[in-house]
Coordinates of C-alpha atoms in Angstrom, one line a residue:
Chain Z
M124 CA -154.4 -13.2 -82.5
T125 CA -156.5 -15.8 -80.5
K126 CA -155.3 -17.2 -77.2
Q127 CA -154.7 -20.6 -78.8
N128 CA -152.8 -19.2 -81.7
R129 CA -150.7 -17.1 -79.4
K130 CA -149.8 -20.2 -77.4
K131 CA -148.9 -22.0 -80.6
T132 CA -146.6 -19.1 -81.8
K133 CA -145.0 -19.0 -78.4
Y134 CA -144.0 -22.6 -78.3
A135 CA -143.1 -22.7 -82.0
S136 CA -140.7 -19.9 -81.5
I137 CA -138.7 -21.4 -78.7
P138 CA -136.8 -23.9 -80.9
N139 CA -136.6 -21.1 -83.5
L140 CA -134.9 -18.9 -80.9
R141 CA -132.5 -21.7 -79.9
K142 CA -131.6 -22.4 -83.6
K143 CA -131.2 -18.8 -84.3
A144 CA -129.0 -18.3 -81.3
I145 CA -126.7 -21.1 -82.3
V146 CA -126.4 -19.8 -85.9
N147 CA -126.0 -16.2 -85.1
F148 CA -123.7 -16.5 -82.1
G149 CA -121.7 -19.3 -83.8
L150 CA -121.0 -17.2 -86.9
F151 CA -120.3 -14.2 -84.8
F152 CA -117.9 -16.2 -82.6
V153 CA -116.0 -17.3 -85.7
F154 CA -115.7 -13.7 -86.8
F155 CA -114.8 -12.5 -83.4
A156 CA -112.1 -15.1 -82.8
F157 CA -110.4 -14.3 -86.1
Y158 CA -110.8 -10.5 -85.5
I159 CA -109.2 -10.7 -82.0
F160 CA -106.5 -13.1 -83.2
S161 CA -105.6 -10.7 -86.1
A162 CA -105.7 -7.7 -83.8
T163 CA -103.5 -9.5 -81.2
L164 CA -101.1 -10.4 -84.0
C165 CA -100.8 -6.7 -84.7
T166 CA -99.7 -5.8 -81.2
P167 CA -96.1 -5.5 -79.9
L168 CA -96.7 -8.6 -77.9
L169 CA -96.4 -10.9 -81.0
R170 CA -94.0 -8.6 -82.9
D171 CA -91.7 -11.5 -83.9
Y172 CA -94.4 -13.7 -85.4
A173 CA -96.3 -10.8 -86.9
M174 CA -93.5 -9.9 -89.3
I175 CA -93.2 -13.3 -91.0
P176 CA -93.7 -12.6 -94.7
V177 CA -96.6 -14.3 -96.5
F178 CA -97.6 -13.3 -100.1
G179 CA -95.2 -10.4 -100.0
M180 CA -96.6 -8.8 -96.8
P181 CA -96.2 -9.4 -93.0
I182 CA -98.6 -12.0 -91.8
C183 CA -100.2 -9.6 -89.4
L184 CA -101.2 -7.3 -92.2
L185 CA -102.4 -10.2 -94.4
S186 CA -104.4 -11.6 -91.5
S187 CA -105.9 -8.2 -90.8
L188 CA -107.0 -7.7 -94.4
L189 CA -108.5 -11.1 -94.4
V190 CA -111.1 -9.9 -92.0
F191 CA -112.9 -8.2 -95.0
P192 CA -113.4 -11.4 -97.1
L193 CA -114.1 -13.5 -94.1
S194 CA -117.0 -11.2 -93.1
G195 CA -118.4 -11.6 -96.7
I196 CA -118.3 -15.4 -96.4
L197 CA -119.9 -15.4 -93.0
I198 CA -122.7 -13.1 -94.1
A199 CA -123.4 -15.3 -97.1
I200 CA -123.6 -18.4 -94.9
W201 CA -125.8 -16.5 -92.5
F202 CA -128.3 -15.5 -95.1
K203 CA -128.2 -19.1 -96.5
K204 CA -129.0 -20.4 -93.0
G205 CA -132.0 -18.1 -92.8
G206 CA -130.2 -15.4 -90.8
Chain Y
M56 CA -107.8 31.5 -104.8
E57 CA -109.2 29.6 -107.8
D58 CA -108.9 26.4 -105.8
N59 CA -110.8 28.0 -102.9
F60 CA -113.6 28.9 -105.3
L61 CA -113.8 25.3 -106.4
I62 CA -113.9 24.0 -102.9
I63 CA -116.5 26.6 -101.8
G64 CA -118.5 25.8 -105.0
F65 CA -118.7 22.1 -104.2
I66 CA -119.6 22.8 -100.6
L67 CA -122.3 25.2 -101.6
F68 CA -123.7 22.5 -103.9
F69 CA -124.2 20.3 -100.8
V70 CA -125.7 23.1 -98.8
V71 CA -128.2 24.0 -101.5
A72 CA -129.0 20.3 -102.3
S73 CA -129.5 19.6 -98.6
L74 CA -131.8 22.5 -98.1
F75 CA -133.8 21.5 -101.2
I76 CA -134.1 17.9 -99.9
T77 CA -135.2 19.3 -96.5
W78 CA -137.9 21.5 -98.1
W79 CA -139.1 18.6 -100.3
T80 CA -139.3 16.0 -97.5
S81 CA -140.9 18.4 -95.0
R82 CA -144.0 18.6 -97.2
T83 CA -144.7 14.9 -96.7
N84 CA -144.2 14.8 -92.9
K85 CA -147.6 14.3 -91.4
S86 CA -147.3 12.3 -88.2
A87 CA -144.9 11.6 -85.3
A88 CA -143.8 8.4 -87.0
D89 CA -142.9 10.4 -90.1
F90 CA -140.8 12.8 -88.1
Y91 CA -139.0 10.3 -85.9
V92 CA -138.7 7.2 -88.1
A93 CA -139.6 8.4 -91.6
G94 CA -142.9 6.5 -91.5
K95 CA -141.2 3.1 -91.0
G96 CA -141.5 2.3 -94.7
V97 CA -138.2 3.3 -96.2
P98 CA -136.7 0.8 -98.7
W99 CA -133.8 -1.2 -97.2
I100 CA -131.3 -0.1 -99.9
Q101 CA -132.0 3.5 -99.1
V102 CA -131.5 2.9 -95.4
G103 CA -128.3 0.8 -96.2
I104 CA -126.9 3.7 -98.1
A105 CA -128.0 6.3 -95.4
M106 CA -126.3 4.0 -92.8
V107 CA -123.1 4.3 -94.7
G108 CA -123.5 8.1 -94.6
S109 CA -124.4 8.2 -91.0
Y110 CA -121.4 6.0 -90.0
L111 CA -118.6 7.4 -92.2
S112 CA -117.5 10.5 -90.4
A113 CA -114.7 12.8 -91.2
A114 CA -112.6 10.6 -88.9
S115 CA -113.1 7.7 -91.3
F116 CA -112.7 9.7 -94.6
L117 CA -109.6 11.7 -93.6
G118 CA -108.4 10.1 -90.4
C119 CA -108.0 6.4 -91.2
A120 CA -105.5 6.8 -94.0
G121 CA -104.0 9.9 -92.4
D122 CA -103.3 8.0 -89.1
I123 CA -101.4 5.3 -91.1
G124 CA -99.5 8.1 -92.7
V125 CA -98.3 9.4 -89.3
F126 CA -97.8 6.2 -87.3
G127 CA -97.6 3.4 -89.8
I128 CA -98.9 -0.2 -89.6
D129 CA -100.1 0.3 -85.9
S130 CA -103.1 2.3 -87.3
I131 CA -104.6 -0.2 -89.6
W132 CA -106.9 -1.5 -86.9
I133 CA -108.7 1.8 -86.7
S134 CA -110.2 1.0 -90.1
I135 CA -110.7 -2.7 -89.5
G136 CA -112.2 -2.0 -86.1
F137 CA -114.7 0.6 -87.5
F138 CA -115.7 -2.0 -90.1
G139 CA -115.8 -5.0 -87.8
G140 CA -118.4 -3.4 -85.5
Y141 CA -121.1 -4.0 -88.1
M142 CA -120.7 -7.7 -87.9
S143 CA -122.0 -7.7 -84.3
L144 CA -124.7 -5.4 -85.3
L145 CA -125.9 -7.7 -88.1
F146 CA -125.6 -11.0 -86.4
L147 CA -126.8 -10.0 -82.9
I148 CA -128.9 -6.9 -82.9
A149 CA -130.4 -5.7 -86.2
G150 CA -133.3 -8.1 -86.8
P151 CA -134.6 -8.6 -83.3
L152 CA -134.3 -4.9 -82.5
R153 CA -136.4 -4.0 -85.5
N154 CA -139.1 -6.4 -84.4
V155 CA -139.5 -5.0 -81.0
G156 CA -138.6 -1.3 -81.4
S157 CA -140.7 1.7 -82.1
F158 CA -139.0 5.1 -82.1
T159 CA -136.0 4.8 -79.8
V160 CA -133.5 2.3 -78.5
A161 CA -134.8 2.8 -74.9
G162 CA -138.3 2.0 -76.2
A163 CA -137.2 -1.4 -77.4
L164 CA -135.9 -2.3 -73.9
H165 CA -138.9 -0.8 -72.2
R166 CA -141.2 -3.1 -74.2
R167 CA -139.8 -6.0 -72.2
Y168 CA -139.2 -4.2 -69.0
P169 CA -141.9 -1.6 -68.6
D170 CA -139.8 0.5 -66.1
N171 CA -139.1 4.1 -66.7
K172 CA -135.7 3.7 -65.0
I173 CA -134.7 1.8 -68.1
K174 CA -135.8 4.6 -70.4
F175 CA -133.9 7.1 -68.3
A176 CA -130.7 5.1 -68.1
I177 CA -130.6 4.4 -71.9
T178 CA -131.5 8.0 -72.7
V179 CA -128.7 9.3 -70.5
C180 CA -126.3 6.9 -72.4
T181 CA -127.7 8.0 -75.7
I182 CA -127.0 11.7 -74.9
V183 CA -123.5 10.9 -73.6
V184 CA -122.5 8.7 -76.5
S185 CA -124.0 11.0 -79.1
T186 CA -122.2 14.1 -77.6
F187 CA -118.9 12.2 -77.6
Y188 CA -119.5 11.5 -81.2
L189 CA -121.0 14.8 -82.3
V190 CA -118.3 17.1 -80.8
P191 CA -115.5 15.5 -82.9
Q192 CA -117.6 16.0 -86.0
M193 CA -117.7 19.7 -85.2
I194 CA -114.0 19.9 -84.4
G195 CA -113.2 18.0 -87.6
A196 CA -115.3 20.4 -89.7
G197 CA -113.8 23.5 -87.9
A198 CA -110.3 22.3 -88.3
L199 CA -110.8 21.3 -91.9
F200 CA -112.1 24.7 -92.9
T201 CA -109.5 26.5 -90.9
M202 CA -106.6 24.6 -92.5
L203 CA -108.1 24.6 -96.0
L204 CA -109.7 28.0 -96.4
G205 CA -108.4 29.9 -93.3
W206 CA -112.0 30.4 -92.1
D207 CA -112.7 31.1 -88.4
F208 CA -113.2 27.9 -86.4
L209 CA -116.1 29.2 -84.3
W210 CA -118.1 30.4 -87.3
V211 CA -117.6 27.2 -89.2
T212 CA -119.0 25.1 -86.3
I213 CA -121.9 27.5 -85.9
G214 CA -122.6 27.2 -89.6
I215 CA -122.5 23.4 -89.5
G216 CA -124.7 23.3 -86.4
T217 CA -127.3 25.6 -88.0
L218 CA -127.4 23.6 -91.2
V219 CA -127.8 20.3 -89.6
S220 CA -130.4 21.7 -87.2
T221 CA -132.4 23.0 -90.2
Y222 CA -132.5 19.5 -91.7
I223 CA -134.0 18.0 -88.6
I224 CA -136.3 20.8 -87.5
F225 CA -138.0 21.1 -90.8
G226 CA -137.6 17.6 -92.3
G227 CA -137.1 15.2 -89.4
M228 CA -135.8 11.7 -90.0
K229 CA -137.0 11.6 -93.7
S230 CA -134.9 14.6 -94.5
T231 CA -132.0 13.3 -92.5
L232 CA -132.2 9.9 -94.4
Y233 CA -132.3 11.5 -97.9
N234 CA -129.4 13.8 -97.1
Q235 CA -127.4 10.9 -95.7
V236 CA -128.0 9.0 -99.0
L237 CA -126.8 11.9 -101.1
Q238 CA -123.8 12.5 -98.9
A239 CA -122.9 8.8 -98.6
L240 CA -122.9 8.3 -102.3
F241 CA -120.7 11.3 -102.8
L242 CA -118.3 10.4 -100.0
W243 CA -118.0 6.8 -101.0
A244 CA -117.5 7.6 -104.7
T245 CA -114.8 10.2 -103.8
M246 CA -112.9 7.7 -101.7
I247 CA -113.0 5.1 -104.5
A248 CA -111.9 7.7 -107.1
I249 CA -109.0 8.8 -104.9
I250 CA -107.8 5.2 -104.3
I251 CA -108.1 4.1 -108.0
L252 CA -106.2 7.2 -109.2
S253 CA -103.6 6.8 -106.5
Y254 CA -103.2 3.1 -107.1
F255 CA -102.5 3.5 -110.8
T256 CA -100.4 6.7 -110.4
I257 CA -98.1 6.0 -107.5
G258 CA -95.4 3.3 -107.6
D259 CA -96.1 -0.2 -108.7
G260 CA -99.1 -1.2 -106.6
F261 CA -99.8 -2.1 -103.0
L262 CA -96.9 -4.6 -102.5
D263 CA -94.4 -2.0 -103.8
A264 CA -95.9 0.5 -101.4
L265 CA -95.3 -1.9 -98.6
N266 CA -91.7 -2.4 -99.6
T267 CA -91.2 1.3 -99.6
A268 CA -93.0 1.5 -96.2
A269 CA -90.6 -1.1 -94.8
R270 CA -87.7 1.4 -95.6
A271 CA -89.5 4.5 -94.4
V272 CA -89.1 5.9 -90.9
P273 CA -92.5 6.8 -89.4
P274 CA -93.1 10.5 -90.0
L275 CA -94.0 10.8 -86.3
L276 CA -90.4 10.1 -85.6
S277 CA -88.6 11.6 -88.6
G278 CA -90.6 14.8 -88.3
K279 CA -89.1 15.4 -84.8
N280 CA -85.5 14.9 -86.0
P281 CA -84.1 18.3 -86.9
A282 CA -81.4 16.8 -89.2
V283 CA -84.1 15.0 -91.2
V284 CA -86.4 18.1 -91.3
E285 CA -83.5 20.2 -92.6
A286 CA -82.4 17.6 -95.2
L287 CA -86.0 17.3 -96.5
S288 CA -86.9 21.0 -96.4
S289 CA -86.1 21.6 -100.1
M290 CA -87.7 18.4 -101.3
T291 CA -91.2 18.1 -102.9
N292 CA -93.6 15.3 -103.0
A293 CA -92.0 14.2 -106.3
D294 CA -88.9 13.4 -104.3
S295 CA -90.6 11.1 -101.8
M296 CA -88.5 8.0 -102.6
Q297 CA -85.3 10.0 -102.2
A298 CA -86.6 11.5 -99.0
I299 CA -87.3 8.1 -97.6
E300 CA -83.7 7.0 -98.4
V301 CA -82.2 10.2 -97.0
T302 CA -84.2 9.8 -93.8
R303 CA -83.1 6.2 -93.4
Q304 CA -79.5 7.1 -93.8
L305 CA -79.9 9.8 -91.1
M306 CA -81.8 7.5 -88.8
P307 CA -80.4 4.0 -89.6
D308 CA -81.6 2.4 -86.4
A309 CA -85.1 3.9 -86.3
P310 CA -88.1 1.6 -86.6
S311 CA -89.9 1.5 -89.9
V312 CA -93.5 2.2 -90.9
M313 CA -94.0 -1.6 -90.7
T314 CA -92.7 -1.8 -87.1
L315 CA -95.4 -2.6 -84.6
G316 CA -95.6 -0.6 -81.4
V317 CA -94.7 2.9 -82.7
K318 CA -98.1 4.3 -81.7
T319 CA -98.7 2.3 -78.5
G320 CA -96.4 -0.1 -76.7
S321 CA -99.3 -1.6 -74.8
S322 CA -100.9 -4.7 -76.4
L323 CA -103.8 -4.6 -73.8
A324 CA -104.6 -1.0 -74.8
M325 CA -104.9 -1.9 -78.4
I326 CA -107.1 -4.9 -77.7
S327 CA -109.2 -2.6 -75.5
M328 CA -109.7 -0.3 -78.5
V329 CA -110.7 -3.1 -80.9
I330 CA -113.1 -4.5 -78.4
A331 CA -114.7 -1.0 -78.0
L332 CA -115.0 -0.7 -81.8
I333 CA -116.6 -4.2 -82.4
F334 CA -119.1 -3.9 -79.6
G335 CA -119.5 -0.1 -79.7
T336 CA -121.0 0.0 -83.2
A337 CA -123.8 -2.3 -82.0
G338 CA -124.5 0.2 -79.2
L339 CA -124.4 3.4 -81.2
P340 CA -127.9 4.9 -80.8
H341 CA -127.8 6.9 -84.1
I342 CA -127.2 3.6 -86.0
L343 CA -129.7 1.5 -84.1
V344 CA -132.6 3.9 -84.6
M345 CA -132.2 3.5 -88.4
F346 CA -133.6 0.0 -88.1
F347 CA -136.9 1.5 -87.1
T348 CA -137.2 3.2 -90.5
V349 CA -137.5 0.0 -92.6
P350 CA -140.7 -2.0 -92.9
N351 CA -139.5 -5.3 -91.2
A352 CA -136.6 -7.2 -89.7
R353 CA -135.6 -8.8 -93.1
A354 CA -135.2 -5.3 -94.5
A355 CA -133.2 -4.3 -91.5
K356 CA -130.7 -7.2 -92.0
K357 CA -130.5 -6.5 -95.7
S358 CA -129.7 -2.8 -95.1
V359 CA -126.9 -3.8 -92.7
A360 CA -125.5 -6.4 -95.1
F361 CA -125.5 -3.8 -97.9
C362 CA -123.8 -1.2 -95.6
I363 CA -121.1 -3.8 -94.6
S364 CA -120.2 -4.4 -98.3
A365 CA -119.9 -0.6 -98.9
L366 CA -117.9 -0.1 -95.7
A367 CA -115.5 -3.1 -96.5
L368 CA -114.5 -1.4 -99.8
F369 CA -114.3 2.0 -98.2
Y370 CA -112.0 0.9 -95.3
L371 CA -109.9 -1.4 -97.5
A372 CA -109.4 1.6 -99.7
A373 CA -108.4 3.7 -96.7
I374 CA -105.8 1.2 -95.6
I375 CA -104.2 1.0 -99.0
L376 CA -104.3 4.7 -99.4
G377 CA -102.6 5.0 -96.0
F378 CA -99.6 3.0 -97.3
L379 CA -99.5 4.8 -100.6
L380 CA -99.0 8.1 -98.7
F381 CA -95.3 7.2 -98.1
P382 CA -94.1 6.9 -101.7
A383 CA -96.4 9.8 -102.6
I384 CA -96.1 12.6 -100.0
Y385 CA -93.4 11.7 -97.5
P386 CA -91.6 15.1 -97.4
K387 CA -94.9 16.8 -96.8
L388 CA -95.8 14.4 -94.0
V389 CA -92.4 15.1 -92.3
S390 CA -92.9 18.8 -92.8
W391 CA -96.3 18.8 -91.1
I392 CA -95.1 16.7 -88.2
S393 CA -92.1 19.1 -87.7
Q394 CA -94.6 21.8 -86.8
G395 CA -95.5 20.2 -83.5
P396 CA -98.8 18.9 -82.2
T397 CA -100.8 21.1 -84.6
G398 CA -98.8 19.7 -87.4
V399 CA -99.6 16.1 -86.4
G400 CA -103.3 17.0 -86.6
M401 CA -102.7 18.5 -90.0
A402 CA -100.9 15.4 -91.3
K403 CA -103.7 13.2 -90.2
N404 CA -106.5 15.4 -91.6
M405 CA -104.8 16.8 -94.7
A406 CA -102.9 13.8 -96.1
V407 CA -105.8 12.5 -98.0
L408 CA -106.4 15.9 -99.6
E409 CA -102.7 16.2 -100.4
I410 CA -102.6 12.9 -102.2
G411 CA -105.9 13.9 -103.9
M412 CA -104.1 17.0 -105.2
L413 CA -101.2 14.9 -106.4
V414 CA -103.2 12.4 -108.4
G415 CA -106.3 14.4 -109.4
G416 CA -105.4 18.1 -109.2
K417 CA -107.5 20.8 -107.7
W418 CA -110.8 19.3 -108.8
L419 CA -110.3 16.2 -106.8
V420 CA -109.2 18.2 -103.8
A421 CA -112.3 20.3 -104.0
I422 CA -114.4 17.1 -104.3
A423 CA -112.6 15.5 -101.5
A424 CA -113.0 18.5 -99.2
A425 CA -116.7 18.6 -100.1
G426 CA -116.8 14.8 -99.3
A427 CA -115.3 15.5 -95.9
V428 CA -118.0 18.1 -95.2
A429 CA -120.6 15.6 -96.4
A430 CA -119.3 13.2 -93.9
V431 CA -119.6 15.7 -91.1
L432 CA -123.1 16.8 -92.1
S433 CA -124.6 13.3 -92.5
T434 CA -123.1 11.9 -89.2
S435 CA -124.0 15.0 -87.2
A436 CA -127.6 14.9 -88.6
G437 CA -128.0 11.2 -87.5
L438 CA -126.7 12.0 -84.0
M439 CA -128.8 15.0 -83.5
I440 CA -132.1 13.5 -84.5
T441 CA -131.3 10.5 -82.3
V442 CA -130.8 12.6 -79.2
A443 CA -133.9 14.8 -80.1
S444 CA -136.1 11.7 -80.5
A445 CA -134.7 10.1 -77.3
F446 CA -135.2 13.2 -75.2
S447 CA -138.7 13.9 -76.5
N448 CA -140.0 10.3 -76.3
D449 CA -138.1 9.0 -73.2
I450 CA -137.7 12.0 -71.0
Y451 CA -140.2 14.6 -71.9
K452 CA -143.2 12.3 -72.5
V453 CA -142.3 10.1 -69.5
Y454 CA -141.2 12.6 -66.8
V455 CA -142.3 16.1 -67.8
N456 CA -145.6 15.8 -69.7
P457 CA -147.0 12.2 -69.9
N458 CA -150.1 13.5 -71.7
A459 CA -148.2 15.3 -74.4
T460 CA -149.6 15.3 -77.8
D461 CA -147.5 14.3 -80.8
K462 CA -147.3 17.9 -81.8
Q463 CA -145.9 18.9 -78.4
G464 CA -143.4 16.0 -78.6
I465 CA -142.1 17.1 -82.0
R466 CA -141.8 20.6 -80.7
V467 CA -139.6 19.4 -77.8
A468 CA -137.6 17.3 -80.3
R469 CA -136.9 20.4 -82.3
I470 CA -135.9 22.5 -79.3
T471 CA -133.6 19.6 -78.2
T472 CA -132.0 19.7 -81.6
I473 CA -131.1 23.4 -81.1
V474 CA -129.8 22.8 -77.6
M475 CA -127.7 19.8 -78.8
S476 CA -126.3 22.0 -81.6
V477 CA -125.3 24.8 -79.2
T478 CA -123.8 22.2 -76.8
A479 CA -121.8 20.6 -79.6
V480 CA -120.5 24.0 -80.9
T481 CA -119.5 25.0 -77.3
F482 CA -117.7 21.8 -76.5
A483 CA -116.0 21.8 -79.9
T484 CA -114.6 25.3 -79.2
I485 CA -113.3 24.2 -75.8
L486 CA -111.8 20.9 -77.1
R487 CA -110.7 22.1 -80.5
D488 CA -107.1 20.8 -80.0
E489 CA -108.2 17.3 -79.1
N490 CA -107.7 14.3 -81.5
V491 CA -110.9 13.8 -83.4
A492 CA -110.5 10.1 -84.1
W493 CA -109.6 9.5 -80.5
L494 CA -112.7 11.2 -79.2
V495 CA -114.9 9.2 -81.5
T496 CA -113.2 6.0 -80.3
L497 CA -114.1 7.0 -76.7
G498 CA -117.7 7.3 -77.8
F499 CA -117.6 3.8 -79.1
G500 CA -116.1 2.7 -75.7
I501 CA -119.1 4.1 -73.8
A502 CA -121.6 2.6 -76.3
A503 CA -119.9 -0.8 -76.0
S504 CA -119.9 -0.7 -72.2
A505 CA -123.3 0.9 -71.4
I506 CA -125.7 0.0 -74.2
F507 CA -124.5 -3.1 -76.0
P508 CA -124.6 -5.6 -73.0
A509 CA -128.1 -4.4 -72.1
M510 CA -129.3 -4.7 -75.7
L511 CA -127.8 -8.2 -76.1
G512 CA -129.2 -9.4 -72.7
T513 CA -132.7 -8.0 -73.5
L514 CA -132.9 -9.4 -77.0
W515 CA -131.4 -12.8 -76.5
W516 CA -131.3 -13.9 -72.8
R517 CA -134.5 -15.1 -71.2
R518 CA -132.9 -15.0 -67.7
A519 CA -131.9 -11.3 -68.1
T520 CA -133.7 -9.4 -65.4
R521 CA -134.9 -5.8 -65.2
Q522 CA -132.5 -5.2 -62.3
G523 CA -129.6 -6.8 -64.2
I524 CA -130.2 -4.6 -67.2
I525 CA -130.5 -1.4 -65.3
T526 CA -127.4 -2.1 -63.2
S527 CA -125.3 -3.1 -66.2
V528 CA -126.2 0.1 -68.0
W529 CA -125.1 2.2 -65.0
V530 CA -122.0 0.1 -64.3
G531 CA -121.0 0.2 -68.0
L532 CA -121.5 3.9 -68.2
S533 CA -119.7 4.6 -64.9
V534 CA -116.7 2.4 -65.6
S535 CA -116.2 3.8 -69.1
M536 CA -116.6 7.4 -68.0
F537 CA -114.1 6.7 -65.1
F538 CA -111.5 5.4 -67.6
I539 CA -112.1 8.3 -69.9
V540 CA -111.6 10.8 -67.1
L541 CA -108.3 9.0 -66.2
L542 CA -107.3 9.1 -69.8
L543 CA -108.0 12.8 -70.3
T544 CA -106.2 13.7 -67.1
D545 CA -103.1 11.8 -68.3
V546 CA -103.3 8.9 -65.8
K547 CA -101.5 6.2 -67.7
S548 CA -102.7 3.2 -65.7
F549 CA -105.1 2.3 -63.0
I550 CA -104.5 -0.7 -60.7
G551 CA -102.2 -2.0 -63.4
L552 CA -104.7 -1.6 -66.2
P553 CA -103.6 0.7 -69.1
T554 CA -105.9 3.6 -69.8
G555 CA -104.4 4.2 -73.2
G556 CA -106.8 2.1 -75.2
G557 CA -109.9 3.7 -73.8
P558 CA -112.5 2.0 -71.7
G559 CA -113.5 -0.8 -74.1
I560 CA -112.4 -4.1 -72.5
F561 CA -112.9 -2.8 -68.9
G562 CA -116.3 -1.3 -69.4
V563 CA -117.6 -4.1 -71.5
G564 CA -116.3 -6.7 -69.0
A565 CA -117.7 -5.0 -66.0
A566 CA -121.1 -4.5 -67.6
F567 CA -121.5 -8.1 -68.7
L568 CA -120.3 -9.4 -65.4
T569 CA -122.8 -7.2 -63.6
L570 CA -125.6 -8.2 -66.0
W571 CA -124.9 -11.9 -65.2
L572 CA -124.4 -11.6 -61.5
V573 CA -127.5 -9.4 -60.8
S574 CA -129.7 -11.4 -63.2
I575 CA -129.0 -14.8 -61.6
N576 CA -129.7 -13.2 -58.2
T577 CA -133.0 -11.5 -59.1
K578 CA -136.3 -12.7 -60.7
D579 CA -138.0 -10.0 -62.7
T580 CA -137.3 -11.2 -66.3
G581 CA -139.8 -8.8 -67.7
K582 CA -143.5 -8.5 -68.3
N583 CA -143.6 -11.5 -70.5
A584 CA -140.2 -12.6 -71.5
D585 CA -141.3 -15.5 -73.8
E586 CA -143.7 -13.3 -75.7
F587 CA -141.1 -10.6 -76.1
L588 CA -138.5 -13.1 -77.4
T589 CA -141.1 -14.7 -79.7
L590 CA -141.7 -11.3 -81.2
A591 CA -138.0 -10.3 -81.4
H592 CA -137.1 -13.5 -83.2
A593 CA -140.2 -14.0 -85.2
P594 CA -139.6 -15.6 -88.7
D595 CA -138.8 -13.0 -91.3
T596 CA -141.3 -11.8 -93.8
D597 CA -140.7 -9.7 -96.8

C-alpha cells in the first residue's frame, strides 16, 4: 500500500469506526438493557411484580424467554446495517 | 447390563470416530498456522458448528435443565446467561478481533501495544480461565461415568485427558475443529430429540408444565423433609402428579418451584452472575481463538450468528425440559435430594438422562450419555489447544527461546497439552465434590473481569493506553480471584458485597474503572492507534 493510499484508508476509516461504534454499541445496549431488566425481574427484589401472569406464565419468565427472539431481531438489524 | 453395553457402544463410536478424524487431519498439517489455527481458511459454517461444540459443555447439556429440576425458576438464568454472552461477542469483539489477530488473543492486543507485558498478562489469564473451565469438564465426565457405569473417577478423567491430548498432539486445531463439529451435531440433535419427545409425551405442553410447577415444592426443599421422602418412597415416575400433590399437602406453606429466591436470596449476587455470563463469553480465550480459523471478519461474524441461532434453540430446549422434569420425574428428584449433597449433584446431572429413559428408553439414554461425553471432549479439546497455543507463542517464544523455529514451538505446544491434561486430572480429583456448573461460572467471572475490558478497550477506544490495558487486566484478575477465594472459603460477604454470585459485577466494574482512570492519565495509546483501529474495523469483504 502506498503512503498516499494508506493515508486515504486511515481517514476514510474514522467515520466508518464512528458509525460502526454507534450501530454496534447501540444494538448491544438495547440487548443489554433488556437482558439486565429481565434478569432483575427474576430476582427476589422484584418478586411481587415478577409473578404477574401474562399469556399463562409469570411475566419474569416471559420476559426472560423473550431474550431469545429479541436477539434474533437485533442480529437481523445488525446485518442489515452492515454489521 | 445391556443398557451399559449400549452406552459403552455409543461412547466407543465417538472415541473411534475422533481418533479417525485426528489421523485424517494430521496428514494435512504442514505449517504452524495449520497446527494453531487450521490454516485460517476454515468455512464459517464449520467454525460456527465447532463453536457450538466448544461452548456446550456437560454443564449446559445436563446441568441447565437439571438445575431447574432442583431449584426451580431461579435457575433459568443460567441458560439465558450462557446464551446472552454471545451477543456481546458478536456485536463488540468477533469482527475486529479477526482482523487484527494471528494465533492467540494476546497476539491481537500485542499488535497495538508491542509490549511483552501484555502478552504475559493475557497468557496468565488464559491459563487461569481455561483451567477453571477445564477442571469442571473433567469432574463432570468422572461423575457421569461413576454414576452411570460405576467406573472409577480417576481412570475416567485420565482416559478423557489422554484422548483429548491425542487429538491436539497429532491433529492440532484442524483435528479439534472437526471433532467439535461431529460432537456438536450429535449433542445438539440429542437435546432436540429429547425435548421433542418429552414435550409430546409429558402432560399437555409447556403451560401445563408451568401450572404443575406452580403446585410443586422445589425438590431441594421437599427432598430434605423426612415425611415427604417417606411418603414418596414407594412412588415411581409415573406417579409424579400424585407425588406433587402429596408433597404440597405435607408442606402447605412451602414455596413452589415458581417462587423466586429459593436458590439465592441476594438479588445483587444474581445480577453479578448474569454480568459474568454476558461479558465472560466475550473473554473466553478458547472461543476467541476460533475467529482466527476463518478467512475474514465477515466469516467470523457469520459463524457467531450461526452459533447464536443453534444456542438459542438449545438453551430454550433446556429451560422447557427443566420445567417438564416436575410432571415427569418428581419422585426421583426427591429421592436423589434425600441422599444429601451427593444426591443433589446426581439430581442435577442425571435428571436429563432420567427423562431420556422415560420418553425414549435405553437407546435415548445411551445417546444422551454419549452426548454428554461429546460435550466434555469438544470443550476440553478447545480449552487445551488454546492454552497450548498461548503458552508456546506468548511465553516460550517470547521469554524462553525468542529464536525458536515453528517446529520447536509446536513441540512446546504439544508438551503444554500434556502438562495441562495432567493438571486438569489432578485438580479434578482434588475438587471432585465441587459443583460443576458453579466452577464454570467462576471461569466466566474471571474472563469477564480480566480479558473482556482489555479486549474492548483495545479494539474500540482510541484513548486506551498500554498502561491502562495492562493495569486493567491485573486488577480484573486480582479482584475476581480475590472474590473466588472468599467464596470458596465460605465468606458470605465482603464490605457489604455478597460473594455468592461470583466475581462478575465487582471484577468487571473494577477493571473498567481502572482502564478508564489509568488511560486518561497516561499517553501511550499504542504504536499507531489509528492504523490499528483502521485495520480492526476495515470494511468486510467476502
